[in-house]
Amino acid sequence: MDFPSFLNATPSGLFGPLGLIIIAGVVGVLMVVGTIIMILKRPEDPLTKLKRSAQTPDLDKEPQQRLRQHERNEQLQRFASFLEPQDDVQLSKKQLQLRQAGYQSKDAVRIFHFAQFALAILGLLGAFVYLIVLDGGEGFSSNKKMIYFIVPLAIGYYLPTYWVTRRIETRKEEITSGFPDSLDMMLVCVEAGQSIDQSIVRVARELHASYPALAQEFDIVAYEMKAGKEKNTVLRDMAERCGVQDVSSFVTVMIQSATFGTSIAEALRVYASEMRDKRVMRAEEAANKLPTKMTLATMMLTVPPLLIILVGPSAHGITQLGNLTGN
């Protein structure tokens, strides 16, 4: 047997018909892991260090005085070209999606893509351990083994996307549920003589226990206003982060009220009343949908027992009569 045939026969004898593919995949994974380790251990470029020191001269002297807004993960910074979309439109879209899910960190996009990569590798390694090391794929065909490799890889890759999507839906539901109560509290604060900035701070403090997602959004608004950002821009950013129609309408009402010089308290009173009515309508809509949703369950749980009770004795009597007639 020549040497190429020997190389082909040895992996096939160990791992089956997909022996060469499996070995190539394992080698590829090991090379990727080794490259990551080498990049992590690579010393920092002196020019980059000098540039960072010039931009932040007091960084090494008083690290406790650094603002948290400027802190970023230095390990992920090395993989910025791999863990962030290079297109600004896609990057902005992913940042907005993660902010709507409640992840406000600057490294949220990098962590998201790193989680996709890491979970995909873990799924692939788990399939390799089960099929090859533990010999769980004994007797499987080549196509079935390929499916067992691809499915964990796909699940690990798309699991962060599913998690973020569920977080966005849950957060929007929480904001929608708590927004009428926040408007009522804000109206009370404004009518008591507080400014809109002070009322937002107070509402955020009161909502932390019941609606933490909405309280977080109001906290961000309060901090940005304290930092000197324009109020209209802050409110529009809040509407964009929340992604809820009620919040967008509230922002429009506040901006129009400030533009035309009308009373903010009166605008809040009218809009809060509309939000309460809208919440009642949503509750009535859910109540009207309930009988339709229960129809199938009622039929499955009620009709079969009823048929057994009504038809069962007759069927048993007919069976007994047939046995007597046959005898």
Coordinates of C-alpha atoms in Angstrom, one line a residue:
M1 CA 0.0 0.0 0.0
D2 CA 1.4 3.4 -1.0
F3 CA 1.7 6.3 1.5
P4 CA -1.4 8.4 0.3
S5 CA -3.6 5.3 0.5
F6 CA -2.3 4.6 4.0
L7 CA -3.1 8.2 5.0
N8 CA -6.6 7.9 3.7
A9 CA -7.2 4.4 5.2
T10 CA -6.0 5.2 8.7
P11 CA -8.5 8.0 9.5
S12 CA -11.3 6.1 7.8
G13 CA -10.6 3.1 10.0
L14 CA -10.6 5.2 13.1
F15 CA -13.5 7.6 12.5
G16 CA -15.4 6.1 9.7
P17 CA -15.9 7.6 6.2
L18 CA -15.7 11.1 7.5
G19 CA -12.4 10.6 9.1
L20 CA -10.4 13.1 7.1
I21 CA -13.1 15.7 7.4
I22 CA -13.3 15.2 11.2
I23 CA -9.5 15.4 11.5
A24 CA -9.4 18.6 9.3
G25 CA -12.1 20.2 11.4
V26 CA -10.3 19.4 14.7
V27 CA -7.1 20.8 13.3
G28 CA -8.9 23.9 12.2
V29 CA -10.4 24.5 15.6
L30 CA -7.1 24.0 17.3
M31 CA -5.5 26.5 14.9
V32 CA -8.2 29.0 15.7
V33 CA -7.8 28.5 19.4
G34 CA -4.0 28.8 19.1
T35 CA -4.3 32.0 17.1
I36 CA -6.6 33.5 19.7
I37 CA -4.2 32.6 22.5
M38 CA -1.3 34.1 20.5
I39 CA -3.2 37.3 19.9
L40 CA -4.2 37.6 23.6
K41 CA -0.5 37.1 24.7
R42 CA 0.8 39.4 22.0
P43 CA 2.5 42.5 23.6
E44 CA 0.9 45.8 23.0
D45 CA 2.2 48.0 20.2
P46 CA 4.4 50.8 21.8
L47 CA 2.9 53.3 19.4
T48 CA -0.6 52.4 20.5
K49 CA 0.4 52.7 24.1
L50 CA 2.0 56.0 23.5
K51 CA -1.0 57.3 21.7
R52 CA -3.3 56.2 24.5
S53 CA -1.1 57.8 27.1
A54 CA -1.1 61.1 25.1
Q55 CA -4.9 61.1 25.0
T56 CA -5.3 60.2 28.7
P57 CA -2.2 61.5 30.4
D58 CA -3.4 60.8 33.9
L59 CA -4.6 57.3 33.2
D60 CA -1.7 55.6 35.0
K61 CA -1.5 58.0 37.8
E62 CA -5.1 58.0 39.0
P63 CA -7.0 55.1 37.5
Q64 CA -9.8 55.4 40.0
Q65 CA -10.8 58.8 38.5
R66 CA -11.5 57.4 35.1
L67 CA -15.0 57.7 33.9
R68 CA -16.8 54.4 33.3
Q69 CA -18.1 55.6 30.0
H70 CA -14.5 55.5 28.6
E71 CA -13.6 52.0 30.0
R72 CA -13.6 49.2 27.4
N73 CA -12.4 45.7 27.5
E74 CA -8.8 45.7 26.3
Q75 CA -8.9 42.0 25.5
L76 CA -11.9 42.4 23.2
Q77 CA -10.3 45.6 21.7
R78 CA -7.7 43.4 20.0
F79 CA -10.5 41.6 18.1
A80 CA -12.4 44.7 17.2
S81 CA -12.0 44.0 13.5
F82 CA -13.5 40.5 13.9
L83 CA -16.1 41.1 16.6
E84 CA -17.7 44.3 15.1
P85 CA -19.3 44.9 11.7
Q86 CA -17.2 47.2 9.6
D87 CA -20.2 48.8 8.0
D88 CA -21.4 51.7 10.2
V89 CA -25.0 51.1 9.3
Q90 CA -24.9 47.5 10.5
L91 CA -22.9 48.5 13.6
S92 CA -25.5 51.1 14.5
K93 CA -28.3 48.7 13.9
K94 CA -26.8 46.1 16.1
Q95 CA -26.0 48.6 18.9
L96 CA -29.6 49.8 18.8
Q97 CA -30.9 46.2 19.0
L98 CA -28.7 45.5 22.0
R99 CA -29.8 48.7 23.7
Q100 CA -33.4 47.8 23.2
A101 CA -32.6 44.5 24.9
G102 CA -31.1 46.5 27.9
Y103 CA -27.4 46.1 27.2
Q104 CA -26.0 49.6 27.3
S105 CA -22.3 48.8 27.4
K106 CA -20.0 50.0 24.6
D107 CA -18.7 46.5 24.3
A108 CA -22.1 45.0 23.9
V109 CA -21.7 44.3 20.2
R110 CA -18.3 42.7 20.7
I111 CA -19.5 40.5 23.5
F112 CA -22.5 39.5 21.4
H113 CA -20.4 38.3 18.5
F114 CA -17.9 36.7 20.8
A115 CA -20.7 34.8 22.5
Q116 CA -21.9 33.6 19.1
F117 CA -18.4 32.4 18.2
A118 CA -17.7 30.8 21.6
L119 CA -21.0 28.9 21.8
A120 CA -20.7 27.7 18.2
I121 CA -17.2 26.3 19.0
L122 CA -18.6 24.7 22.2
G123 CA -21.4 23.1 20.3
L124 CA -18.9 21.7 17.8
L125 CA -16.6 20.4 20.5
G126 CA -19.6 18.8 22.3
A127 CA -20.6 17.0 19.2
F128 CA -17.0 15.8 18.6
V129 CA -16.8 14.5 22.2
Y130 CA -20.1 12.7 22.0
L131 CA -19.5 11.1 18.5
I132 CA -15.8 10.5 18.5
V133 CA -14.4 10.4 22.1
L134 CA -17.5 8.7 23.7
D135 CA -18.2 6.7 20.6
G136 CA -21.8 7.8 20.6
G137 CA -22.0 7.8 16.8
E138 CA -21.4 4.1 16.4
G139 CA -23.4 2.8 13.5
F140 CA -24.4 6.3 12.2
S141 CA -24.2 7.0 8.6
S142 CA -22.0 9.8 7.2
N143 CA -25.0 12.1 6.6
K144 CA -26.3 11.5 10.2
K145 CA -22.9 12.3 11.6
M146 CA -22.7 15.5 9.6
I147 CA -26.1 16.5 11.0
Y148 CA -24.9 15.8 14.5
F149 CA -22.0 18.2 13.9
I150 CA -23.9 20.9 12.2
V151 CA -27.0 21.1 14.5
P152 CA -25.0 21.9 17.7
L153 CA -22.9 24.4 15.8
A154 CA -26.0 26.2 14.4
I155 CA -27.7 26.1 17.8
G156 CA -24.7 27.7 19.6
Y157 CA -24.4 30.3 16.9
Y158 CA -28.0 31.4 16.9
L159 CA -28.6 31.1 20.6
P160 CA -27.5 34.7 21.5
T161 CA -29.7 36.1 18.7
Y162 CA -32.7 34.2 20.1
W163 CA -31.8 35.4 23.7
V164 CA -31.6 39.1 22.6
T165 CA -34.8 38.8 20.6
R166 CA -36.7 37.4 23.6
R167 CA -35.1 40.1 25.9
I168 CA -36.4 42.8 23.5
E169 CA -39.9 41.5 23.5
T170 CA -40.0 41.1 27.3
R171 CA -38.6 44.6 27.8
K172 CA -41.1 46.2 25.5
E173 CA -43.9 44.4 27.3
E174 CA -42.6 45.6 30.6
I175 CA -42.3 49.2 29.4
T176 CA -45.7 49.2 27.8
S177 CA -47.3 47.8 31.1
G178 CA -45.6 50.4 33.3
F179 CA -45.7 53.5 31.2
P180 CA -49.3 54.6 32.2
D181 CA -48.3 54.4 35.9
S182 CA -45.1 56.4 35.2
L183 CA -47.2 59.1 33.5
D184 CA -49.5 59.3 36.5
M185 CA -46.6 59.7 38.9
M186 CA -45.0 62.3 36.6
L187 CA -48.2 64.3 36.4
V188 CA -48.4 64.3 40.2
C189 CA -44.8 65.5 40.5
V190 CA -45.3 68.3 37.9
E191 CA -48.6 69.5 39.5
A192 CA -46.8 69.5 42.9
G193 CA -44.4 72.1 41.5
Q194 CA -41.4 70.1 40.3
S195 CA -39.8 70.5 36.9
I196 CA -39.9 67.9 34.3
D197 CA -36.2 66.9 35.0
Q198 CA -36.9 66.5 38.8
S199 CA -40.1 64.5 38.1
I200 CA -38.2 62.1 35.8
V201 CA -35.6 61.5 38.5
R202 CA -38.4 60.9 41.1
V203 CA -40.4 58.6 38.8
A204 CA -37.2 56.6 38.0
R205 CA -36.5 56.1 41.7
E206 CA -40.1 54.9 42.4
L207 CA -40.3 52.5 39.5
H208 CA -37.1 50.5 40.2
A209 CA -39.0 47.9 42.2
S210 CA -41.9 47.3 39.9
Y211 CA -40.7 48.2 36.4
P212 CA -36.8 48.1 36.3
A213 CA -36.6 48.4 32.5
L214 CA -38.6 51.6 32.4
A215 CA -36.8 52.9 35.4
Q216 CA -33.4 52.3 33.7
E217 CA -34.6 54.3 30.7
F218 CA -35.7 57.2 32.9
D219 CA -32.3 57.1 34.7
I220 CA -30.5 57.4 31.4
V221 CA -32.7 60.4 30.5
A222 CA -32.0 62.0 33.8
Y223 CA -28.2 61.5 33.6
E224 CA -28.0 62.8 30.0
M225 CA -30.0 65.9 31.0
K226 CA -27.7 66.5 33.9
A227 CA -24.7 66.2 31.5
G228 CA -26.1 69.1 29.5
K229 CA -27.5 67.2 26.5
E230 CA -30.4 68.9 24.8
K231 CA -33.8 67.8 26.2
N232 CA -35.4 67.1 22.8
T233 CA -32.5 65.0 21.7
V234 CA -32.6 63.0 25.0
L235 CA -36.3 62.3 24.7
R236 CA -35.9 61.2 21.0
D237 CA -33.1 58.9 22.0
M238 CA -35.3 57.4 24.7
A239 CA -38.1 56.7 22.2
E240 CA -35.6 55.0 19.9
R241 CA -34.1 52.9 22.6
C242 CA -37.5 51.7 23.9
G243 CA -39.0 51.0 20.5
V244 CA -42.5 51.3 22.0
Q245 CA -45.2 53.4 20.2
D246 CA -46.6 54.8 23.4
V247 CA -43.2 56.2 24.4
S248 CA -42.7 57.7 20.9
S249 CA -46.1 59.4 21.2
F250 CA -45.2 60.7 24.6
V251 CA -42.0 62.2 23.3
T252 CA -43.8 63.9 20.5
V253 CA -46.3 65.4 22.9
M254 CA -43.5 66.7 25.2
I255 CA -41.6 68.2 22.3
Q256 CA -44.7 69.9 20.8
S257 CA -45.7 71.2 24.2
A258 CA -42.3 72.8 24.7
T259 CA -42.2 74.1 21.2
F260 CA -45.6 75.8 21.3
G261 CA -45.3 76.9 24.9
T262 CA -48.4 75.1 26.2
S263 CA -48.7 73.7 29.7
I264 CA -46.8 70.5 30.3
A265 CA -49.1 69.5 33.1
E266 CA -52.1 69.8 30.9
A267 CA -50.5 67.8 28.2
L268 CA -49.5 65.1 30.7
R269 CA -53.0 65.0 32.1
V270 CA -54.6 64.4 28.7
Y271 CA -52.0 61.9 27.6
A272 CA -52.0 60.0 30.9
S273 CA -55.8 59.6 30.6
E274 CA -55.4 58.3 27.1
M275 CA -52.8 55.8 28.3
R276 CA -55.0 54.5 31.0
D277 CA -57.9 54.0 28.6
K278 CA -55.5 52.3 26.2
R279 CA -54.4 49.9 29.0
V280 CA -58.0 49.1 29.7
M281 CA -58.6 48.4 26.0
R282 CA -55.6 46.1 25.9
A283 CA -56.9 44.2 28.9
E284 CA -60.3 43.8 27.3
E285 CA -58.8 42.7 24.1
A286 CA -56.8 40.0 25.9
A287 CA -60.0 38.9 27.7
N288 CA -61.9 38.7 24.4
K289 CA -59.1 36.5 22.9
L290 CA -59.2 34.1 25.9
P291 CA -62.4 32.1 24.9
T292 CA -61.0 31.5 21.4
K293 CA -57.7 30.3 22.7
M294 CA -59.5 28.0 25.2
T295 CA -61.7 26.4 22.5
L296 CA -59.2 23.9 21.3
A297 CA -58.1 22.9 24.8
T298 CA -61.8 22.6 25.9
M299 CA -62.6 20.3 23.0
M300 CA -59.5 18.1 23.6
L301 CA -60.2 17.8 27.3
T302 CA -64.0 17.7 27.3
V303 CA -65.2 15.9 24.2
P304 CA -63.2 12.6 24.5
P305 CA -64.3 12.0 28.1
L306 CA -67.9 12.8 27.2
L307 CA -67.8 10.4 24.3
I308 CA -66.4 7.7 26.6
I309 CA -69.1 8.3 29.2
L310 CA -72.0 8.4 26.7
V311 CA -70.9 5.8 24.0
G312 CA -68.8 3.5 26.2
P313 CA -71.6 1.6 27.9
S314 CA -73.5 1.2 24.6
A315 CA -70.4 -0.1 22.9
H316 CA -69.7 -2.5 25.8
G317 CA -73.3 -3.8 25.6
I318 CA -73.2 -4.3 21.9
T319 CA -69.9 -6.2 22.3
Q320 CA -71.4 -8.5 25.0
L321 CA -74.5 -9.1 22.8
G322 CA -72.3 -10.0 19.9
N323 CA -70.4 -12.5 22.0
L324 CA -73.6 -14.1 23.3
T325 CA -75.1 -14.3 19.7
G326 CA -71.9 -16.0 18.5
N327 CA -72.0 -18.5 21.3

